[in-house]
Amino acid sequence: MATAASREQAVSLLLAASNHGDLAVKLSSLKQAKDILSSLEPSFAVELFPYLADLRRSPESLVRQSLVEVIEEIGLKAIEYSSMLVPVLLEFLRDNDSIVVQKSIISGSNFFCIVLEEMAFQFQQHGKVGRWLEELWMWMIKFKDSVFFIALEPGLVGTKLPALKFLETYVLLFTSDTIDSENIAEATRGSRRTFNISWLIGGHPLLDPIVLMSEANRTLGILLDLLQSASNLRGSLTIAVVNW
């Protein structure tokens, strides 16, 4: 009974976040809806994901920015159902508001780390990977390709910085654990476990360690090429590349 009442209240709030004429009411309604969704079991919360995803069409950039934060918080809690929400982040990578793009890259990076860990952990524990996780990994591959494009093509500094940070994370994730463990922990901050490429040495149906390490090595080469051409980059990009 309480769940049904919470669902109705959340639907009402999400509709207000979409349709109300006052921006402040939209943002407040979305925050209240997020709190309700967080309190629900994932199997119940998922019924409201279509309403949440519909907010991607909001003309207000502040609503879309807030939506990214909600998707990350709710989606990571209900990871098994998050393939309904992750496509919104991919769509937002092409948003005309740079802050929406930045937030989407950062949130998508967090999803990438946790989905990767779950892929490896699930196979270690059960000898197979759930279909929902396979689907989610396909979205992660699309996310990775899109972010690499943002990092390497001409564009706004504000969006290139988190994209380049993702490249760094990608290198750290798929490089031998002889690298500094503190760097790995920083790259996977917020994750439940710290992924290690050695987890895949025994084999995995979807993750080939040789291919992934090769891609990481190629990505490192890209970052080194950027470093060599640092004089052609804008100041903040030069500092970022040197630090990484």
PDB file of N, CA and C in Angstrom, residues 72 84 114 121 125 129 164 171 198 204 222 224:
ATOM      1  N   GLU A  72      22.543   8.918 -12.130  1.00  0.00           N
ATOM      2  CA  GLU A  72      23.692   8.244 -11.524  1.00  0.00           C
ATOM      3  C   GLU A  72      23.324   7.643 -10.167  1.00  0.00           C
ATOM      4  N   MET A  84      17.945   1.091 -18.860  1.00  0.00           N
ATOM      5  CA  MET A  84      16.857   1.974 -19.255  1.00  0.00           C
ATOM      6  C   MET A  84      17.247   3.444 -19.100  1.00  0.00           C
ATOM      7  N   ILE A 114      31.935   0.535 -12.593  1.00  0.00           N
ATOM      8  CA  ILE A 114      31.157  -0.416 -11.797  1.00  0.00           C
ATOM      9  C   ILE A 114      30.634  -1.568 -12.662  1.00  0.00           C
ATOM     10  N   PHE A 121      33.430  -9.753 -11.746  1.00  0.00           N
ATOM     11  CA  PHE A 121      33.068 -10.389 -10.487  1.00  0.00           C
ATOM     12  C   PHE A 121      31.996 -11.460 -10.690  1.00  0.00           C
ATOM     13  N   GLN A 125      32.323 -15.476  -9.848  1.00  0.00           N
ATOM     14  CA  GLN A 125      31.492 -16.106  -8.829  1.00  0.00           C
ATOM     15  C   GLN A 125      30.546 -17.170  -9.381  1.00  0.00           C
ATOM     16  N   VAL A 129      27.720 -14.570 -17.201  1.00  0.00           N
ATOM     17  CA  VAL A 129      27.355 -13.154 -17.081  1.00  0.00           C
ATOM     18  C   VAL A 129      25.893 -13.006 -17.455  1.00  0.00           C
ATOM     19  N   LEU A 164      39.181  13.536 -21.448  1.00  0.00           N
ATOM     20  CA  LEU A 164      40.574  13.106 -21.323  1.00  0.00           C
ATOM     21  C   LEU A 164      40.799  12.364 -20.013  1.00  0.00           C
ATOM     22  N   VAL A 171      43.132   3.772 -19.322  1.00  0.00           N
ATOM     23  CA  VAL A 171      44.500   3.244 -19.294  1.00  0.00           C
ATOM     24  C   VAL A 171      44.771   2.554 -17.965  1.00  0.00           C
ATOM     25  N   SER A 198      44.061  -8.410 -13.838  1.00  0.00           N
ATOM     26  CA  SER A 198      44.428  -9.808 -13.544  1.00  0.00           C
ATOM     27  C   SER A 198      43.195 -10.674 -13.289  1.00  0.00           C
ATOM     28  N   HIS A 204      37.308 -14.875 -19.943  1.00  0.00           N
ATOM     29  CA  HIS A 204      36.018 -14.219 -19.724  1.00  0.00           C
ATOM     30  C   HIS A 204      35.276 -14.228 -21.062  1.00  0.00           C
ATOM     31  N   ILE A 222      48.128   7.724 -27.298  1.00  0.00           N
ATOM     32  CA  ILE A 222      47.385   8.935 -27.666  1.00  0.00           C
ATOM     33  C   ILE A 222      47.676  10.055 -26.668  1.00  0.00           C
ATOM     34  N   LEU A 224      50.311  10.360 -24.789  1.00  0.00           N
ATOM     35  CA  LEU A 224      51.699  10.793 -24.962  1.00  0.00           C
ATOM     36  C   LEU A 224      51.842  11.692 -26.184  1.00  0.00           C
TER      37      LEU A 224
END
